[in-house]
mmCIF file of C-alpha atoms in Angstrom:
data_model
loop_
_atom_site.group_PDB
_atom_site.id
_atom_site.type_symbol
_atom_site.label_atom_id
_atom_site.label_comp_id
_atom_site.label_asym_id
_atom_site.label_seq_id
_atom_site.Cartn_x
_atom_site.Cartn_y
_atom_site.Cartn_z
ATOM 1 C CA MET P 1 1.053 -6.935 16.787
ATOM 2 C CA ARG P 2 0.660 -3.148 15.715
ATOM 3 C CA VAL P 3 -2.238 -1.249 14.522
ATOM 4 C CA GLY P 4 -2.360 1.873 12.059
ATOM 5 C CA MET P 5 -5.024 4.124 11.411
ATOM 6 C CA GLY P 6 -5.153 6.330 8.401
ATOM 7 C CA TYR P 7 -7.118 9.394 7.214
ATOM 8 C CA ASP P 8 -7.568 10.752 3.597
ATOM 9 C CA VAL P 9 -9.864 13.435 2.616
ATOM 10 C CA HIS P 10 -10.475 15.216 -0.766
ATOM 11 C CA LYS P 11 -12.617 18.032 -2.810
ATOM 12 C CA LEU P 12 -14.711 17.382 -4.999
ATOM 13 C CA ALA P 13 -14.325 19.258 -7.859
ATOM 14 C CA GLU P 14 -15.793 19.605 -11.751
ATOM 15 C CA GLY P 15 -14.431 17.850 -14.511
ATOM 16 C CA ARG P 16 -12.569 14.595 -12.150
ATOM 17 C CA LYS P 17 -13.696 11.331 -12.135
ATOM 18 C CA LEU P 18 -14.816 10.031 -8.662
ATOM 19 C CA VAL P 19 -12.548 6.574 -7.718
ATOM 20 C CA LEU P 20 -12.907 4.955 -4.462
ATOM 21 C CA GLY P 21 -11.010 1.336 -3.766
ATOM 22 C CA GLY P 22 -10.276 1.419 -7.504
ATOM 23 C CA VAL P 23 -13.460 1.738 -8.428
ATOM 24 C CA GLU P 24 -14.858 4.702 -10.569
ATOM 25 C CA ILE P 25 -17.808 5.930 -9.436
ATOM 26 C CA PRO P 26 -20.346 7.618 -11.841
ATOM 27 C CA TYR P 27 -20.666 11.089 -10.407
ATOM 28 C CA GLU P 28 -20.801 14.723 -11.245
ATOM 29 C CA LYS P 29 -17.681 15.552 -9.358
ATOM 30 C CA GLY P 30 -14.678 13.508 -8.834
ATOM 31 C CA LEU P 31 -12.390 14.230 -6.213
ATOM 32 C CA LEU P 32 -9.640 16.538 -6.481
ATOM 33 C CA GLY P 33 -6.206 15.861 -6.170
ATOM 34 C CA HIS P 34 -2.338 14.976 -7.689
ATOM 35 C CA SER P 35 -2.871 11.565 -8.190
ATOM 36 C CA ASP P 36 -6.099 10.416 -9.221
ATOM 37 C CA ALA P 37 -7.421 11.216 -5.407
ATOM 38 C CA ASP P 38 -8.817 7.616 -4.492
ATOM 39 C CA VAL P 39 -9.076 8.418 -0.410
ATOM 40 C CA LEU P 40 -9.831 5.388 0.403
ATOM 41 C CA VAL P 41 -6.884 3.773 -0.425
ATOM 42 C CA HIS P 42 -5.006 6.881 0.800
ATOM 43 C CA ALA P 43 -6.403 5.781 4.120
ATOM 44 C CA VAL P 44 -5.493 2.298 3.947
ATOM 45 C CA MET P 45 -2.214 3.048 2.745
ATOM 46 C CA ASP P 46 -1.338 5.672 6.164
ATOM 47 C CA ALA P 47 -2.725 3.387 8.097
ATOM 48 C CA LEU P 48 -0.801 0.274 7.014
ATOM 49 C CA LEU P 49 2.827 2.206 6.859
ATOM 50 C CA GLY P 50 1.503 4.176 10.144
ATOM 51 C CA ALA P 51 1.369 0.685 11.634
ATOM 52 C CA ALA P 52 5.026 -0.633 10.490
ATOM 53 C CA ALA P 53 6.349 2.960 10.936
ATOM 54 C CA LEU P 54 6.786 3.878 7.315
ATOM 55 C CA GLY P 55 6.404 7.446 7.784
ATOM 56 C CA ASP P 56 3.027 8.763 5.331
ATOM 57 C CA ILE P 57 2.103 8.541 2.143
ATOM 58 C CA GLY P 58 3.664 11.816 1.462
ATOM 59 C CA LYS P 59 6.686 10.617 2.436
ATOM 60 C CA HIS P 60 6.946 7.801 -0.238
ATOM 61 C CA PHE P 61 4.531 9.443 -2.976
ATOM 62 C CA PRO P 62 5.016 13.567 -2.719
ATOM 63 C CA ASP P 63 2.643 15.875 -4.515
ATOM 64 C CA THR P 64 5.812 17.514 -6.108
ATOM 65 C CA ASP P 65 6.897 14.716 -7.673
ATOM 66 C CA GLU P 66 5.439 13.854 -11.583
ATOM 67 C CA ARG P 67 5.898 10.644 -11.336
ATOM 68 C CA TYR P 68 2.783 10.277 -8.952
ATOM 69 C CA LYS P 69 0.414 12.927 -11.377
ATOM 70 C CA GLY P 70 -2.946 11.121 -12.273
ATOM 71 C CA ILE P 71 -1.764 7.631 -10.820
ATOM 72 C CA SER P 72 -3.590 5.563 -10.093
ATOM 73 C CA SER P 73 -4.024 5.080 -6.472
ATOM 74 C CA ILE P 74 -4.022 0.809 -6.437
ATOM 75 C CA ILE P 75 -0.494 1.241 -8.093
ATOM 76 C CA LEU P 76 0.346 3.204 -4.992
ATOM 77 C CA LEU P 77 -1.149 0.242 -2.794
ATOM 78 C CA GLU P 78 0.891 -2.325 -4.663
ATOM 79 C CA TYR P 79 4.364 -0.560 -4.093
ATOM 80 C CA VAL P 80 2.778 0.055 0.129
ATOM 81 C CA ALA P 81 1.871 -4.152 -0.126
ATOM 82 C CA GLU P 82 6.012 -4.944 -1.103
ATOM 83 C CA LEU P 83 7.466 -2.629 1.499
ATOM 84 C CA LEU P 84 5.309 -4.805 3.873
ATOM 85 C CA ASP P 85 6.781 -7.803 2.514
ATOM 86 C CA LYS P 86 10.213 -6.702 2.495
ATOM 87 C CA GLU P 87 9.952 -5.660 6.137
ATOM 88 C CA GLY P 88 8.368 -8.271 7.108
ATOM 89 C CA TYR P 89 4.532 -7.610 7.741
ATOM 90 C CA ILE P 90 1.877 -9.733 7.487
ATOM 91 C CA ILE P 91 -1.753 -8.308 7.044
ATOM 92 C CA GLU P 92 -4.282 -9.022 9.670
ATOM 93 C CA ASN P 93 -7.461 -7.249 8.225
ATOM 94 C CA ILE P 94 -8.495 -3.616 7.366
ATOM 95 C CA ASP P 95 -11.500 -1.561 8.861
ATOM 96 C CA ALA P 96 -12.594 1.423 6.544
ATOM 97 C CA THR P 97 -15.151 3.952 6.558
ATOM 98 C CA ILE P 98 -16.021 6.016 3.703
ATOM 99 C CA VAL P 99 -17.889 9.385 4.360
ATOM 100 C CA ALA P 100 -19.592 11.215 1.683
ATOM 101 C CA GLN P 101 -23.149 12.567 1.812
ATOM 102 C CA ARG P 102 -23.853 10.930 -2.000
ATOM 103 C CA PRO P 103 -23.179 9.018 -4.106
ATOM 104 C CA LYS P 104 -24.290 6.222 -2.696
ATOM 105 C CA MET P 105 -21.387 3.874 -1.824
ATOM 106 C CA ARG P 106 -22.942 0.589 -1.366
ATOM 107 C CA PRO P 107 -23.651 -0.814 -5.009
ATOM 108 C CA PHE P 108 -19.505 -0.573 -5.396
ATOM 109 C CA ILE P 109 -18.341 -1.545 -1.677
ATOM 110 C CA GLU P 110 -17.667 -5.291 -2.696
ATOM 111 C CA GLN P 111 -15.760 -4.030 -5.907
ATOM 112 C CA MET P 112 -13.542 -1.435 -3.804
ATOM 113 C CA GLU P 113 -12.649 -4.513 -1.584
ATOM 114 C CA LYS P 114 -11.583 -7.038 -4.143
ATOM 115 C CA ASN P 115 -9.765 -4.623 -5.363
ATOM 116 C CA MET P 116 -7.316 -4.012 -2.282
ATOM 117 C CA ALA P 117 -7.218 -7.016 -1.687
ATOM 118 C CA GLU P 118 -5.796 -8.052 -5.245
ATOM 119 C CA ALA P 119 -3.371 -5.123 -4.936
ATOM 120 C CA LEU P 120 -1.796 -6.180 -1.635
ATOM 121 C CA LYS P 121 -2.134 -9.903 -2.092
ATOM 122 C CA ILE P 122 -4.598 -10.633 1.496
ATOM 123 C CA GLU P 123 -8.212 -12.352 1.286
ATOM 124 C CA THR P 124 -11.239 -9.696 0.637
ATOM 125 C CA GLU P 125 -12.534 -11.371 3.915
ATOM 126 C CA GLN P 126 -9.526 -9.375 5.355
ATOM 127 C CA ILE P 127 -10.873 -5.809 3.976
ATOM 128 C CA ASN P 128 -13.843 -4.195 5.149
ATOM 129 C CA VAL P 129 -15.255 -0.681 3.508
ATOM 130 C CA LYS P 130 -18.149 1.189 5.048
ATOM 131 C CA ALA P 131 -19.669 3.727 4.260
ATOM 132 C CA THR P 132 -21.747 6.667 5.849
ATOM 133 C CA THR P 133 -22.667 9.999 5.793
ATOM 134 C CA GLU P 134 -22.918 13.162 7.950
ATOM 135 C CA GLU P 135 -26.269 14.368 7.942
ATOM 136 C CA GLY P 136 -25.970 17.407 5.692
ATOM 137 C CA LEU P 137 -23.275 18.429 8.310
ATOM 138 C CA GLY P 138 -19.523 19.491 7.629
ATOM 139 C CA PHE P 139 -18.027 19.604 4.247
ATOM 140 C CA THR P 140 -18.565 15.850 3.771
ATOM 141 C CA GLY P 141 -22.527 16.746 4.234
ATOM 142 C CA THR P 142 -22.939 19.946 2.146
ATOM 143 C CA GLY P 143 -20.942 17.511 -0.352
ATOM 144 C CA GLU P 144 -17.803 19.686 -0.403
ATOM 145 C CA GLY P 145 -15.429 16.837 -0.026
ATOM 146 C CA ILE P 146 -15.340 13.313 0.529
ATOM 147 C CA SER P 147 -13.338 11.214 3.877
ATOM 148 C CA ALA P 148 -12.292 8.596 4.196
ATOM 149 C CA GLN P 149 -10.468 6.558 7.643
ATOM 150 C CA ALA P 150 -9.343 3.551 8.556
ATOM 151 C CA VAL P 151 -7.190 1.190 10.803
ATOM 152 C CA CYS P 152 -5.345 -2.067 9.609
ATOM 153 C CA ALA P 153 -3.391 -4.723 12.054
ATOM 154 C CA LEU P 154 0.189 -6.077 10.900
ATOM 155 C CA GLU P 155 2.058 -8.894 12.234
ATOM 156 C CA LYS P 156 5.552 -9.821 11.777
ATOM 157 C CA TYR P 157 6.197 -12.779 10.337
ATOM 158 C CA THR P 158 8.304 -14.062 12.950
ATOM 159 C CA ASN P 159 5.825 -14.168 15.243
ATOM 160 C CA TYR P 160 4.408 -16.725 13.832
ATOM 161 C CA GLY P 161 6.867 -18.999 15.732
ATOM 162 C CA SER P 162 8.448 -22.384 13.961
ATOM 163 C CA TYR P 163 7.122 -21.434 10.394
ATOM 164 C CA ASP P 164 9.094 -20.684 7.520
ATOM 165 C CA VAL P 165 8.487 -17.869 6.859
ATOM 166 C CA ALA P 166 9.274 -18.281 3.145
ATOM 167 C CA GLU P 167 6.425 -20.260 3.293
ATOM 168 C CA MET P 168 3.880 -17.391 4.657
ATOM 169 C CA ARG P 169 4.446 -15.791 1.726
ATOM 170 C CA LYS P 170 1.991 -17.807 0.363
ATOM 171 C CA CYS P 171 -0.567 -20.580 1.366
ATOM 172 C CA ALA P 172 1.418 -23.803 2.781
ATOM 173 C CA GLY P 173 -2.144 -25.047 3.667
ATOM 174 C CA CYS P 174 -1.800 -24.848 7.745
ATOM 175 C CA SER P 175 -4.525 -25.478 9.406
ATOM 176 C CA GLY P 176 -5.381 -21.990 10.292
ATOM 177 C CA CYS P 177 -8.054 -21.963 7.498
ATOM 178 C CA ALA P 178 -9.977 -24.297 4.775
ATOM 179 C CA LYS P 179 -7.609 -23.611 2.234
ATOM 180 C CA GLU P 180 -5.960 -26.924 0.656
ATOM 181 C CA ASN P 181 -2.282 -27.298 0.728
ATOM 182 C CA PRO P 182 -1.518 -25.699 -3.324
ATOM 183 C CA ALA P 183 2.286 -27.872 -3.463
#
């Protein structure tokens, strides 16, 4: 098993949309950045890339590359999923925390989990997103920015013993869950 952690922070600014976990959240400010500045997805990507020893988002999506200007971070997350698959990794779980004084995140968390699970082609039960404040302390507490942290666990396909690697990429009806064999 391989474990990774990710962290990201962006400044709040007027005239930008606030996007977290691929969800546009109504708010008077948005996050400033080269892409959509989705700190949650950025932290998740860095955790996944780190666990697989594939660098970080700056290596794969540099802010000097115009192809990524204004891009949805969910699209970038899909690319990270493809990298992990190519390297033979399975995502076991992801746990992430958004740190923001405002706005309240609870109404949007379920959709954030769904968006990231779809991008990664995993079950929503494999992703947990939480939100907290810093009780008015620090740059997030004063409303200057929002940060996010994420941890993940990955496993190599090859560590699953006698399972057919091709079958691991889709549900094969193993005894590990309640799904029926789709074949």
